[in-house]
CSV table of C-alpha atoms in Angstrom, one decimal:
chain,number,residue,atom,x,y,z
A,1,UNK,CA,62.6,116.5,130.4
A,2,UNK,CA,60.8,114.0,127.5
A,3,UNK,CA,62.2,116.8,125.1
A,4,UNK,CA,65.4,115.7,126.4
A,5,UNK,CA,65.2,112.5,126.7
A,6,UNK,CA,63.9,112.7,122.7
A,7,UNK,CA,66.3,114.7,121.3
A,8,UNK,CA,68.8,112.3,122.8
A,9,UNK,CA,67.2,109.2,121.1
A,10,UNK,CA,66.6,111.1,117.4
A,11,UNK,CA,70.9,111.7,118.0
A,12,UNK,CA,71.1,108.0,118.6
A,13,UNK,CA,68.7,107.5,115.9
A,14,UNK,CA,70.5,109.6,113.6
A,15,UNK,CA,74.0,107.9,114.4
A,16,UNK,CA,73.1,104.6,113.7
A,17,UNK,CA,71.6,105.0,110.4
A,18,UNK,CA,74.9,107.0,109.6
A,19,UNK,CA,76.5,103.7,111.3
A,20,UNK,CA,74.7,101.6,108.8
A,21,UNK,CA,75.4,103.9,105.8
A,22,UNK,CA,79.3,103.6,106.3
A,23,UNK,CA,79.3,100.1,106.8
A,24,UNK,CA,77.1,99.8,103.9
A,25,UNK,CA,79.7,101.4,101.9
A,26,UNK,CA,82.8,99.8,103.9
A,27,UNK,CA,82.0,96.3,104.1
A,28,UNK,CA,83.1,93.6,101.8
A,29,UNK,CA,80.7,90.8,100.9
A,30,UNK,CA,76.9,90.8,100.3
A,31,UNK,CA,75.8,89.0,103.7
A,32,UNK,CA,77.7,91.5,106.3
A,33,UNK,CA,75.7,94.2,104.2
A,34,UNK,CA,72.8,92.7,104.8
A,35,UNK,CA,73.6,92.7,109.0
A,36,UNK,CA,73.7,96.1,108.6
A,37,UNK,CA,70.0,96.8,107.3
A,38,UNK,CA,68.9,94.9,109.7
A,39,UNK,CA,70.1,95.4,113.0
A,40,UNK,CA,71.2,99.3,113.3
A,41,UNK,CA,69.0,101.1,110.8
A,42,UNK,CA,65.9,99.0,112.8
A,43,UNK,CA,67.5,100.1,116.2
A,44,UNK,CA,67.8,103.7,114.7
A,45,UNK,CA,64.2,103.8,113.2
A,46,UNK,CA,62.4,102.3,116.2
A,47,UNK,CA,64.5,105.1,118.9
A,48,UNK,CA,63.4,107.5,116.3
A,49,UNK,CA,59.2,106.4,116.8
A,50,UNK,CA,59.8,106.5,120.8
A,51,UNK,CA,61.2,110.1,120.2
A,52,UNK,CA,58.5,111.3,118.0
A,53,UNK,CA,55.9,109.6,120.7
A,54,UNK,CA,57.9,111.1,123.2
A,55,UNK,CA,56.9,115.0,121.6
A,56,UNK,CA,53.4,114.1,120.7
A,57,UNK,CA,50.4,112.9,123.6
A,58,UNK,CA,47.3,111.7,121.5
A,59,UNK,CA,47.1,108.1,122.6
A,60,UNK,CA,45.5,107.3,118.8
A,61,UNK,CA,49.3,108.9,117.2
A,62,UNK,CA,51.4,106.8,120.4
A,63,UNK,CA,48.8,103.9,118.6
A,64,UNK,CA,50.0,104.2,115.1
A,65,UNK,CA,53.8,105.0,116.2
A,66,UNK,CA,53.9,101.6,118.2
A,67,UNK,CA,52.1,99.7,114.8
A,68,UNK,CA,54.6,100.9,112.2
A,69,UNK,CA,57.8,99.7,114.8
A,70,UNK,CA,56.0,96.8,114.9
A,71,UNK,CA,55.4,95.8,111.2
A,72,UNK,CA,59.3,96.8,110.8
A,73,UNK,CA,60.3,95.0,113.5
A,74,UNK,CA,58.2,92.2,111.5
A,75,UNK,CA,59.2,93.0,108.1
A,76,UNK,CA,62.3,93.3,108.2
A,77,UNK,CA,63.9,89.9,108.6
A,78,UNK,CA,61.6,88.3,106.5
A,79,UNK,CA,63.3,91.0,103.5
A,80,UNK,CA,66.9,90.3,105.2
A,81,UNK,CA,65.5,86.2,105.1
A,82,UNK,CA,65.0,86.0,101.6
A,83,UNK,CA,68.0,88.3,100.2
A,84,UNK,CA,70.4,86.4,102.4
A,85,UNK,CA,68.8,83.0,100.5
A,86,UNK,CA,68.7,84.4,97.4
A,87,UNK,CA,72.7,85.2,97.9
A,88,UNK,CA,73.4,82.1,99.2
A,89,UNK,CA,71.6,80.1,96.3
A,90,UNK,CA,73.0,82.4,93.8
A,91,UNK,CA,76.3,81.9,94.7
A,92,UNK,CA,77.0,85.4,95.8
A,93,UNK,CA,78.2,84.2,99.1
A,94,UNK,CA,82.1,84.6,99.4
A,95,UNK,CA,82.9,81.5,101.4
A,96,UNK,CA,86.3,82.4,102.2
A,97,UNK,CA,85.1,84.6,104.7
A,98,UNK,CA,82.7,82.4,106.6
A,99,UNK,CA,84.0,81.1,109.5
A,100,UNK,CA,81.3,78.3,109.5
A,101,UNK,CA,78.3,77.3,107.5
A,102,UNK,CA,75.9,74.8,109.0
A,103,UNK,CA,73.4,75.4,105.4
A,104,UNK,CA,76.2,73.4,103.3
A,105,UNK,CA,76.3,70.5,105.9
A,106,UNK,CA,72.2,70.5,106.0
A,107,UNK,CA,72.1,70.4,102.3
A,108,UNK,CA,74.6,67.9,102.1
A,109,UNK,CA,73.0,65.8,104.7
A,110,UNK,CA,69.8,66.0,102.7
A,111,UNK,CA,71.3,65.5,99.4
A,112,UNK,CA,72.9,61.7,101.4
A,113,UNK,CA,69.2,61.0,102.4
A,114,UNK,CA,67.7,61.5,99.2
A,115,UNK,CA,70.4,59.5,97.3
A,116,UNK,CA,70.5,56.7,100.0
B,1,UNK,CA,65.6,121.4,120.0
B,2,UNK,CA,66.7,122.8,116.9
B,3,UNK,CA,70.4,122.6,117.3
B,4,UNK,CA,70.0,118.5,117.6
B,5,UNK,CA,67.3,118.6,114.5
B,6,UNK,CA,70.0,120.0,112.4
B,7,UNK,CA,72.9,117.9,113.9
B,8,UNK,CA,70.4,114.9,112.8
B,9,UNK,CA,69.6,116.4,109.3
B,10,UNK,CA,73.0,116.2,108.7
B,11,UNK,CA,73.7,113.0,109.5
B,12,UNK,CA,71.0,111.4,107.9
B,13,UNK,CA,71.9,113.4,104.8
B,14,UNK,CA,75.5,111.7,105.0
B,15,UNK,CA,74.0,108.5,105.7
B,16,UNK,CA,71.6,108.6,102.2
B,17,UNK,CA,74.3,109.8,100.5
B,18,UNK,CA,76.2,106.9,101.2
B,19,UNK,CA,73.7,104.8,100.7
B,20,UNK,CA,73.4,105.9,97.2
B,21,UNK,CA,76.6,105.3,96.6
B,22,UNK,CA,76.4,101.9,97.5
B,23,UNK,CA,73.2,101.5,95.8
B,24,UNK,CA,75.1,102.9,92.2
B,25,UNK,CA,78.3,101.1,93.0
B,26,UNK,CA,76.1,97.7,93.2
B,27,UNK,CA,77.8,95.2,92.6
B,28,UNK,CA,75.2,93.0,92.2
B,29,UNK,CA,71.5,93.3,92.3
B,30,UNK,CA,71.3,92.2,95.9
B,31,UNK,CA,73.3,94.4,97.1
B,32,UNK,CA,71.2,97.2,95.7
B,33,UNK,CA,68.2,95.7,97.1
B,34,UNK,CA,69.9,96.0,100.6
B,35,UNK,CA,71.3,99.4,100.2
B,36,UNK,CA,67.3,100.4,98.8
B,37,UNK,CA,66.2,98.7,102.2
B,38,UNK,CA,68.3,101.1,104.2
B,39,UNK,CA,67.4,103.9,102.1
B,40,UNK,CA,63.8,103.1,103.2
B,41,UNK,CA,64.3,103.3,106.5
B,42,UNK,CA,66.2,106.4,106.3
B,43,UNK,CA,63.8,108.1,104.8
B,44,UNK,CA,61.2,107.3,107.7
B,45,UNK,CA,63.8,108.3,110.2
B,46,UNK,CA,63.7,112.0,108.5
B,47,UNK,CA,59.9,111.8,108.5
B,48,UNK,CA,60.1,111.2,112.2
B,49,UNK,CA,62.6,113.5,112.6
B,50,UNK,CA,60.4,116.7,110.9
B,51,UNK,CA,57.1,115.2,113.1
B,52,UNK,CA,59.0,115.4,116.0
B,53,UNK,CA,60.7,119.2,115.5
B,54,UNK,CA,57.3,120.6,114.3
B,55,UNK,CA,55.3,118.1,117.2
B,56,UNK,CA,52.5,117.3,114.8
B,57,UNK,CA,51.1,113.9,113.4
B,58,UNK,CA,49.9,114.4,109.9
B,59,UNK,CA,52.9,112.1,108.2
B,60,UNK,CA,52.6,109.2,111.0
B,61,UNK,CA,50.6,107.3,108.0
B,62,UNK,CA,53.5,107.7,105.9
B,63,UNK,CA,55.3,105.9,108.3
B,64,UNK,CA,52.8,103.1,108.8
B,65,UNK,CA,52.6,102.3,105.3
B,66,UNK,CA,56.4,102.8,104.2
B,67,UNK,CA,57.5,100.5,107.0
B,68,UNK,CA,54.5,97.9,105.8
B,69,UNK,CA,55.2,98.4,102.3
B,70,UNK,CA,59.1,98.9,102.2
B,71,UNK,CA,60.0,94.9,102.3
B,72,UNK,CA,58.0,93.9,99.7
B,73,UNK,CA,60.8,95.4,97.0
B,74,UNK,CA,63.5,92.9,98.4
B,75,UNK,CA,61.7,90.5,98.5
B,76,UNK,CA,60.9,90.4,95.1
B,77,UNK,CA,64.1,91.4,94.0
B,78,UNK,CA,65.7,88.4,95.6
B,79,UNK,CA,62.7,85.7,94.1
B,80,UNK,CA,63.6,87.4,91.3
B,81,UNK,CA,67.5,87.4,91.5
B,82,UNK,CA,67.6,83.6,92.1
B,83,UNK,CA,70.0,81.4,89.9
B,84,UNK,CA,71.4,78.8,90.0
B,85,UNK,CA,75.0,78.7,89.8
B,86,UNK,CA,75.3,76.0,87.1
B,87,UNK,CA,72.8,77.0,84.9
């Protein structure tokens, strides 16, 4: 039954990180790239550690398993963080695209204070 | 067991190979930096996906440090690929 229930989540697993390699290749700007390193290839690696913890029984391995989806889970926004600032402060960002963008009326909200 | 191991192989071999594409066709160094993220993280899916066919642990530390290690490449990339647009 848990081999089941594994090879069903290493599928899953496997599909999205083919999800995020098309989209990788398909999508048009830098910052709806960057969605998809960060939602489904986490998704995909973290069903992949419940598989592999699902085949093994050592509580030390289930241990270690449950550490590295947790530094990803932790790592991985701060990486998406500062690439989607970098973008955005190099000018990367296409802003016909955007629907909205709250940074620009910070900044320029800022930029008023500090003149004022 | 084996039939889904391969079915998996294969689609984290098209996945990579994607990702490489992306990561040659750039355009810009940020976008490489994103496509190496992914790359990453592939890579520890296939790990996981050998420790869970063969049902031993003796890569799990692979894991542990790739996944605490693997950000640290963006994030220097994008310090480093910081500019202002009017300079």
């Amino acid at each position: 039954m848990s081999d089941l229930v594994a090879g069903a989540l290493l599928l899953v697993g496997a599909v999205l990180s083919l999800t995020a390699g098309i989209g990788l290749l398909r999508f048009p700007t830098l910052l709806s790239r960057l969605h998809l390193g960060a939602k489904p290839q986490v998704i995909g690696m973290v069903l992949t550690l419940v598989a592999v913890g699902l085949r093994t029984d050592a509580p030390l391995d289930i241990g270690i398993l449950a550490l590295t989806g947790l530094f990803q889970l932790v790592t991985g926004p701060v990486a998406a963080h500062m690439i989607g600032r970098g973008a955005y402060r190099s000018g990367l960002v296409r802003r016909d695209l955007l629907l909205t963008d709250e940074l620009a009326d910070d900044l320029a909200d800022d930029r008023g204070q500090e003149s004022s | 067991m084996t039939t889904v191991v391969i079915v998996c192989g294969a689609l984290l071999a098209v996945a990579a190979a994607l990702t490489v594409v992306r990561l040659i066709a750039g355009p810009t160094l940020l976008d490489r930096a994103v496509a190496l993220d992914v790359l990453i993280a592939i890579t520890v899916v296939g790990i996981g996906l050998e420790a869970a066919y063969n049902q031993h642990t003796t890569t799990l530390p692979i894991l542990l440090a790739v996944s605490l290690v693997g950000f640290v490449g963006s994030v220097a990339v994008a310090r480093f690929a910081i500019r202002r647009p009017d300079e």
